[in-house]
Coordinates of C-alpha atoms in Angstrom, one line a residue:
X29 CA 2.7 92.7 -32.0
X30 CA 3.7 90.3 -29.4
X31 CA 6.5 87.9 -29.3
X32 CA 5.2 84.4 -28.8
X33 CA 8.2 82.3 -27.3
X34 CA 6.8 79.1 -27.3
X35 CA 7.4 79.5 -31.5
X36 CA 11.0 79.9 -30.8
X37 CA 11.3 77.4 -28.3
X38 CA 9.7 74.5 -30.5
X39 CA 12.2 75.3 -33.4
X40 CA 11.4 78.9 -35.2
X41 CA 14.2 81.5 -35.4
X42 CA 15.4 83.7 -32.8
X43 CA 12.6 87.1 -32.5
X44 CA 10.5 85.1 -35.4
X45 CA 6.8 85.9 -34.8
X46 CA 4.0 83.7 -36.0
X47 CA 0.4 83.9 -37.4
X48 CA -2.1 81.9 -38.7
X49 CA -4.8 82.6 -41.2
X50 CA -8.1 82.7 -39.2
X51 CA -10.9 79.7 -40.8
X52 CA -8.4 77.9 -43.4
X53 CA -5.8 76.1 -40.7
X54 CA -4.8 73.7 -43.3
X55 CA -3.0 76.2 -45.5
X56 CA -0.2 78.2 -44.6
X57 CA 1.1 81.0 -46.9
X58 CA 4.4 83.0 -45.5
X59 CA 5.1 86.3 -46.7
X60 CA 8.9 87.3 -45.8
X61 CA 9.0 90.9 -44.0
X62 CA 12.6 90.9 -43.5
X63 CA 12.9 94.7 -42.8
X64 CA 11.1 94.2 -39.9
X65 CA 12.2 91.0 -38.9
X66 CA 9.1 88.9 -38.6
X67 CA 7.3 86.4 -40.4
X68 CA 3.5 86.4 -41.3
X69 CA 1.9 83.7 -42.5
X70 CA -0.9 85.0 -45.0
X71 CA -2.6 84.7 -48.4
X72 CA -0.3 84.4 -50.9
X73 CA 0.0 82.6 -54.6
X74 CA 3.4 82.0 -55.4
X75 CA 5.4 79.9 -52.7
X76 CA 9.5 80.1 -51.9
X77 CA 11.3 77.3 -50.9
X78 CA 11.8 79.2 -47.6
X79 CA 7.7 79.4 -47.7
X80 CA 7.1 76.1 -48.2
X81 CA 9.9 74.9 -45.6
X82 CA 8.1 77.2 -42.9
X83 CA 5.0 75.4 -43.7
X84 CA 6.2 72.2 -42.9
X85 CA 7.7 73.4 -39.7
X86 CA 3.9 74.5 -38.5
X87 CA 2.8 71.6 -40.0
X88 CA 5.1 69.8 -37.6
X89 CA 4.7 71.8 -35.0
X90 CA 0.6 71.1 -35.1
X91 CA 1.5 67.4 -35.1
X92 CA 4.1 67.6 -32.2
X93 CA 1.1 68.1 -29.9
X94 CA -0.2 65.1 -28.2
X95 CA -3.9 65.7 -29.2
X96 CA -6.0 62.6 -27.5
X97 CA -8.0 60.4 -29.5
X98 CA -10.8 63.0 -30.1
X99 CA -8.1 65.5 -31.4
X100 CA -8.3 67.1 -27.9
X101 CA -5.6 68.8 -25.4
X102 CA -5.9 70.3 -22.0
X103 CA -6.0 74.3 -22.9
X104 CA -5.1 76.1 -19.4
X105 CA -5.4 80.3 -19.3
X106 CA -3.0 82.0 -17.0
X107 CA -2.9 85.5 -16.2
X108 CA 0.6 86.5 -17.4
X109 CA 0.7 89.2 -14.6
X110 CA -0.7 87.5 -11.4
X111 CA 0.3 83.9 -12.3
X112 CA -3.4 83.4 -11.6
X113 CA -4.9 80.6 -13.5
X114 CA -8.1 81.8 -14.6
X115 CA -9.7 79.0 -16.7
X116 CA -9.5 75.8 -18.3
X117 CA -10.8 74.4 -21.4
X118 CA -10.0 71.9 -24.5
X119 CA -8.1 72.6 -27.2
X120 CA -7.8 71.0 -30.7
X121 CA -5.4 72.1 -33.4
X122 CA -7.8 74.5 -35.0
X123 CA -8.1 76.2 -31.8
X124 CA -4.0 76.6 -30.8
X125 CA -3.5 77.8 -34.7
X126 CA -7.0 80.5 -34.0
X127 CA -5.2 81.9 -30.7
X128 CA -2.1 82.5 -32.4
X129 CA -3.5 84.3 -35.5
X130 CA -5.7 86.1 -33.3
X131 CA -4.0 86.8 -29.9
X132 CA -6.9 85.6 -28.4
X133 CA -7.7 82.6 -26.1
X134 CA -9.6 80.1 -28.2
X135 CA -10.6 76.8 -27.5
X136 CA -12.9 74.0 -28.2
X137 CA -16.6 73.5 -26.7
X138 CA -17.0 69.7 -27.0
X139 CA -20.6 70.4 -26.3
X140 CA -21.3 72.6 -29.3
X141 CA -18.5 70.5 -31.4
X142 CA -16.9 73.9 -32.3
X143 CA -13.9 76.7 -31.6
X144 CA -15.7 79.6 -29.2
X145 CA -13.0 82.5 -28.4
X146 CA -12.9 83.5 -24.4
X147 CA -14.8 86.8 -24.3
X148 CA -17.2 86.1 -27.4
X149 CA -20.5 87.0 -25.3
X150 CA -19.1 88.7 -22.6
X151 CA -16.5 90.9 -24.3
X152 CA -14.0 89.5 -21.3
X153 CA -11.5 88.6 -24.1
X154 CA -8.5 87.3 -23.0
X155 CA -5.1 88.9 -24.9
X156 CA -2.6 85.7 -25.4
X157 CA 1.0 87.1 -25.3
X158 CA 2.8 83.8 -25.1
X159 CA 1.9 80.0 -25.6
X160 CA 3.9 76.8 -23.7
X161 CA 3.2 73.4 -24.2
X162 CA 4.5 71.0 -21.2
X163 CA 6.8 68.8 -21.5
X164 CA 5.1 65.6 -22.8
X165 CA 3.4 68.2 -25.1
X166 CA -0.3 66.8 -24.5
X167 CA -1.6 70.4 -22.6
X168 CA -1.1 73.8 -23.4
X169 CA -1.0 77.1 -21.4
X170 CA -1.9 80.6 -22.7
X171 CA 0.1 83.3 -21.1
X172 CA -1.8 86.3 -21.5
X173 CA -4.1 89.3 -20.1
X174 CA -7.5 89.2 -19.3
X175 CA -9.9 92.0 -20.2
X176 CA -12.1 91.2 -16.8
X177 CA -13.6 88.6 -15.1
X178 CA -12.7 85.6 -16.7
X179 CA -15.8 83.0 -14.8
X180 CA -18.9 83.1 -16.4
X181 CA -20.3 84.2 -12.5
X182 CA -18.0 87.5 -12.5
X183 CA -15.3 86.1 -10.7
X184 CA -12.2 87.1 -11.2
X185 CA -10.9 83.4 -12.1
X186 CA -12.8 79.9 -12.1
X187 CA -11.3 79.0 -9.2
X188 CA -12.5 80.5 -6.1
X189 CA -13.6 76.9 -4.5
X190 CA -11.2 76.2 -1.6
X191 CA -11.8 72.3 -0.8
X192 CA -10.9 72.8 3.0
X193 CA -13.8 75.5 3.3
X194 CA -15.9 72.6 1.6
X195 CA -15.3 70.0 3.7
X196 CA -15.6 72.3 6.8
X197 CA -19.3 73.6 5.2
X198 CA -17.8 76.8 4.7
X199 CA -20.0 79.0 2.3
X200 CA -18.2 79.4 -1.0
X201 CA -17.4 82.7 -1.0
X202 CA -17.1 84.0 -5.5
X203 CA -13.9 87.0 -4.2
X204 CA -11.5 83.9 -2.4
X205 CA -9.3 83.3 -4.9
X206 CA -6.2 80.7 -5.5
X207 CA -3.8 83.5 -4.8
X208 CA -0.4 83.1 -4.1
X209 CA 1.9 84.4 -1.2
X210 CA 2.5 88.3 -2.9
X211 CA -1.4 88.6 -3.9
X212 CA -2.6 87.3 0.0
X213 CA -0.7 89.6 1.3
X214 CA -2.5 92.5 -1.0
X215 CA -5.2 91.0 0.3
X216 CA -5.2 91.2 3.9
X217 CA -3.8 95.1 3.1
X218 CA -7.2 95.5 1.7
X219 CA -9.2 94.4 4.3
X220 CA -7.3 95.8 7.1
X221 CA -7.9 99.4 4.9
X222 CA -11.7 98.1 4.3
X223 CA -12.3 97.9 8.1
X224 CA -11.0 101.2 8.9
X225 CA -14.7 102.5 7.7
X226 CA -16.2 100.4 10.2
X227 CA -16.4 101.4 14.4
X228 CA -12.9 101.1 15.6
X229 CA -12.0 99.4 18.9
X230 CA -9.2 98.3 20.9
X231 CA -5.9 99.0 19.7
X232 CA -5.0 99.0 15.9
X233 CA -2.9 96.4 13.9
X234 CA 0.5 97.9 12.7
X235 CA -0.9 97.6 9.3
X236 CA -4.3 99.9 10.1
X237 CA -1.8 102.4 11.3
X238 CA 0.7 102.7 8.9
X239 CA -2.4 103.1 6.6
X240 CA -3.5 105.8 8.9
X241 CA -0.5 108.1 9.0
X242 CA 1.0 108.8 6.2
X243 CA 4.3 110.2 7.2
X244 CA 4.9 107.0 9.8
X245 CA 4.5 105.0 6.3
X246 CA 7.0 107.0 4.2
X247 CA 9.4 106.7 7.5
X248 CA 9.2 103.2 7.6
X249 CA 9.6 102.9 4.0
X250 CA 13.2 105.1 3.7
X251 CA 14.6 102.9 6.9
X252 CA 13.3 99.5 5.1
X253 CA 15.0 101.0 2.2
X254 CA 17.8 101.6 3.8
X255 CA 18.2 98.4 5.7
X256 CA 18.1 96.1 2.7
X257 CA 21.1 98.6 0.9
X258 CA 23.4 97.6 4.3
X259 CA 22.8 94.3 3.7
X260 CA 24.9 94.3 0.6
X261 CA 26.8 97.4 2.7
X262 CA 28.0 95.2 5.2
X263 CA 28.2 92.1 3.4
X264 CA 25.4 90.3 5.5
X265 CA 24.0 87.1 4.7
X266 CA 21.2 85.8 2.0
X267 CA 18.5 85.1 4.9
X268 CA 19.2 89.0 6.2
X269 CA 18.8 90.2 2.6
X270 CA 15.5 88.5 2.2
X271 CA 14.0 89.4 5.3
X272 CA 14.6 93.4 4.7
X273 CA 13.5 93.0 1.4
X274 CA 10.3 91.1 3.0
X275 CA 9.6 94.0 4.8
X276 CA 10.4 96.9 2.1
X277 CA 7.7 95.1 0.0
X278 CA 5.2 95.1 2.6
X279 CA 5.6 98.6 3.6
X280 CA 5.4 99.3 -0.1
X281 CA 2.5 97.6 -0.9
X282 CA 0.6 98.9 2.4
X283 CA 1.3 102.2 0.3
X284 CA 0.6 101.2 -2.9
X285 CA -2.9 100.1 -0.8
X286 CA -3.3 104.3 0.5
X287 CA -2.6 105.1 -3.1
X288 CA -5.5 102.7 -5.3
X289 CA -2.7 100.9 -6.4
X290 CA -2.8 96.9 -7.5
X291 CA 0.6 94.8 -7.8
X292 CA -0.8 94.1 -10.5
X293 CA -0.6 97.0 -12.1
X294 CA 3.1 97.7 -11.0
X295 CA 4.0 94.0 -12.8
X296 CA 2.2 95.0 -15.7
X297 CA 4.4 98.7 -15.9
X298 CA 8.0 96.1 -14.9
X299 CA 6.2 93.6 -18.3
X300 CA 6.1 96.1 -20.7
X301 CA 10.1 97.6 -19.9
X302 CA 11.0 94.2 -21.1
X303 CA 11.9 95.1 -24.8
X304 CA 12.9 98.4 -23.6
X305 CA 16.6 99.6 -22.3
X306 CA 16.8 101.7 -19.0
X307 CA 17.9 104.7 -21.0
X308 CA 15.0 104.7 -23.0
X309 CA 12.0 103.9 -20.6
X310 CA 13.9 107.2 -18.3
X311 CA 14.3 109.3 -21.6
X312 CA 10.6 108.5 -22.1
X313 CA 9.7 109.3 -18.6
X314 CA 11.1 112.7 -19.5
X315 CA 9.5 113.1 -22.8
X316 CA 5.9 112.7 -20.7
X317 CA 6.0 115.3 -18.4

């Protein structure tokens, strides 16, 4: 089960992890597992002190929230991979205590005046591995991992309008994301190795060749590589360091491009070695093959 750190931030115990009873919000029965160091809240008939504490502390934590005058708070989805933002919604106090028993994004339709789960229809669930609220406490993000297209048109993400295209006319195009600097630059890999199907002519961009021959990649890789290790060599200078380290990641993502591979996927592999030690994600490696 995932960790939710927003718990511990607004006041639960260190590694303490937190889940509410789906359809009965109101009431909050704790059952101590302290072998395995977590707390769930479920259905129980006799109540500790300790029990009865912990409810008031989700009780409190429920109330902390800034809900607006129709019990309502901005409920943002963010990929916890990308950084992509994927949707927004409303939340109400039912819904926040739904995601967090469930792992799933919930929120509120205010047209249907009830909670709807992300992924009901569609099967596009979105898996909620953290929760933040901001600092005035009146919206809420869920940090978690989308199961596909978030939009209800198959886009990726909800936001795909760019406002300059729209005030130039531009057609709005369902694939041009919000993406930041790492994810544009996956991009433009893409479509430089998307055009090399099509009639070439003139003389190719750097990145259409390094995509073309393999063993110039892999060369340009290793002396990347070793550039960036002389900057610590030779004691050179933060701006040096970031520049060679600019260019190992492009190199490496213009092979991660030859290879099918998404940055996304490598972020996810780098997520889930987290709550892992070196030794054991190598002794692990070993145990694989």
């Amino acid at each position: 089960m995932a960790a939710f750190h927003c718990i511990q931030a607004l006041g639960f115990p260190s590694r303490t992890h937190v889940f509410f009873p789906i359809g009965d919000q109101n009431r909050y029965n704790i059952i101590n597992k302290k072998q395995r160091g977590f707390l769930v809240f479920a259905s129980a008939d006799k109540k500790s002190d300790k029990e009865l504490y912990l409810k008031s502390k989700v009780e409190t934590l429920l109330d902390s929230v800034k809900w607006d005058d129709k019990g309502l708070a901005v409920g943002i989805a963010q990929n916890i991979d990308t950084g992509a933002v994927l949707m927004q919604g409303f939340v109400n106090s039912d819904a926040l205590a739904t995601t967090i028993s469930s792992q799933k994004a919930t929120f509120y339709s205010r047209s249907r005046s009830a909670l709807w789960t992300k992924g009901e229809t569609s099967k596009n669930f979105i898996k909620v591995h953290d929760i933040y609220l901001d600092c005035d406490r009146d919206s809420i993000i869920y940090l978690g991992k989308p199961d596909g297209p978030t939009c209800h048109t198959g886009s990726e993400t909800c936001y795909y309008t760019s406002v300059p295209d729209l005030l130039e006319n531009k057609q709005v195009d369902g694939n041009k994301l919000a993406l930041t600097t790492l994810y544009s630059l996956e991009t433009i890999i893409s479509q430089r190795k998307a055009e090399l199907a099509l009639p070439q002519t003139g003389k190719p961009s750097w990145t259409k060749r390094l995509l073309l021959d393999h063993d110039l990649l892999c060369s340009k890789i290793r002396e990347e590589a070793d550039e960036l290790c002389r900057t610590l060599e030779d004691n050179e200078d933060q701006e040096r360091t970031a520049s060679e380290m600019g260019d190992v990641l492009y190199h490496a993502m213009v092979l991660m491009a030859v290879k099918g591979v998404k940055i996304e996927e490598v972020l996810e592999v780098l997520r889930k070695r987290f709550f892992q030690s070196g030794i054991e994600e190598k002794r692990s490696r070993g145990q694989a093959s």
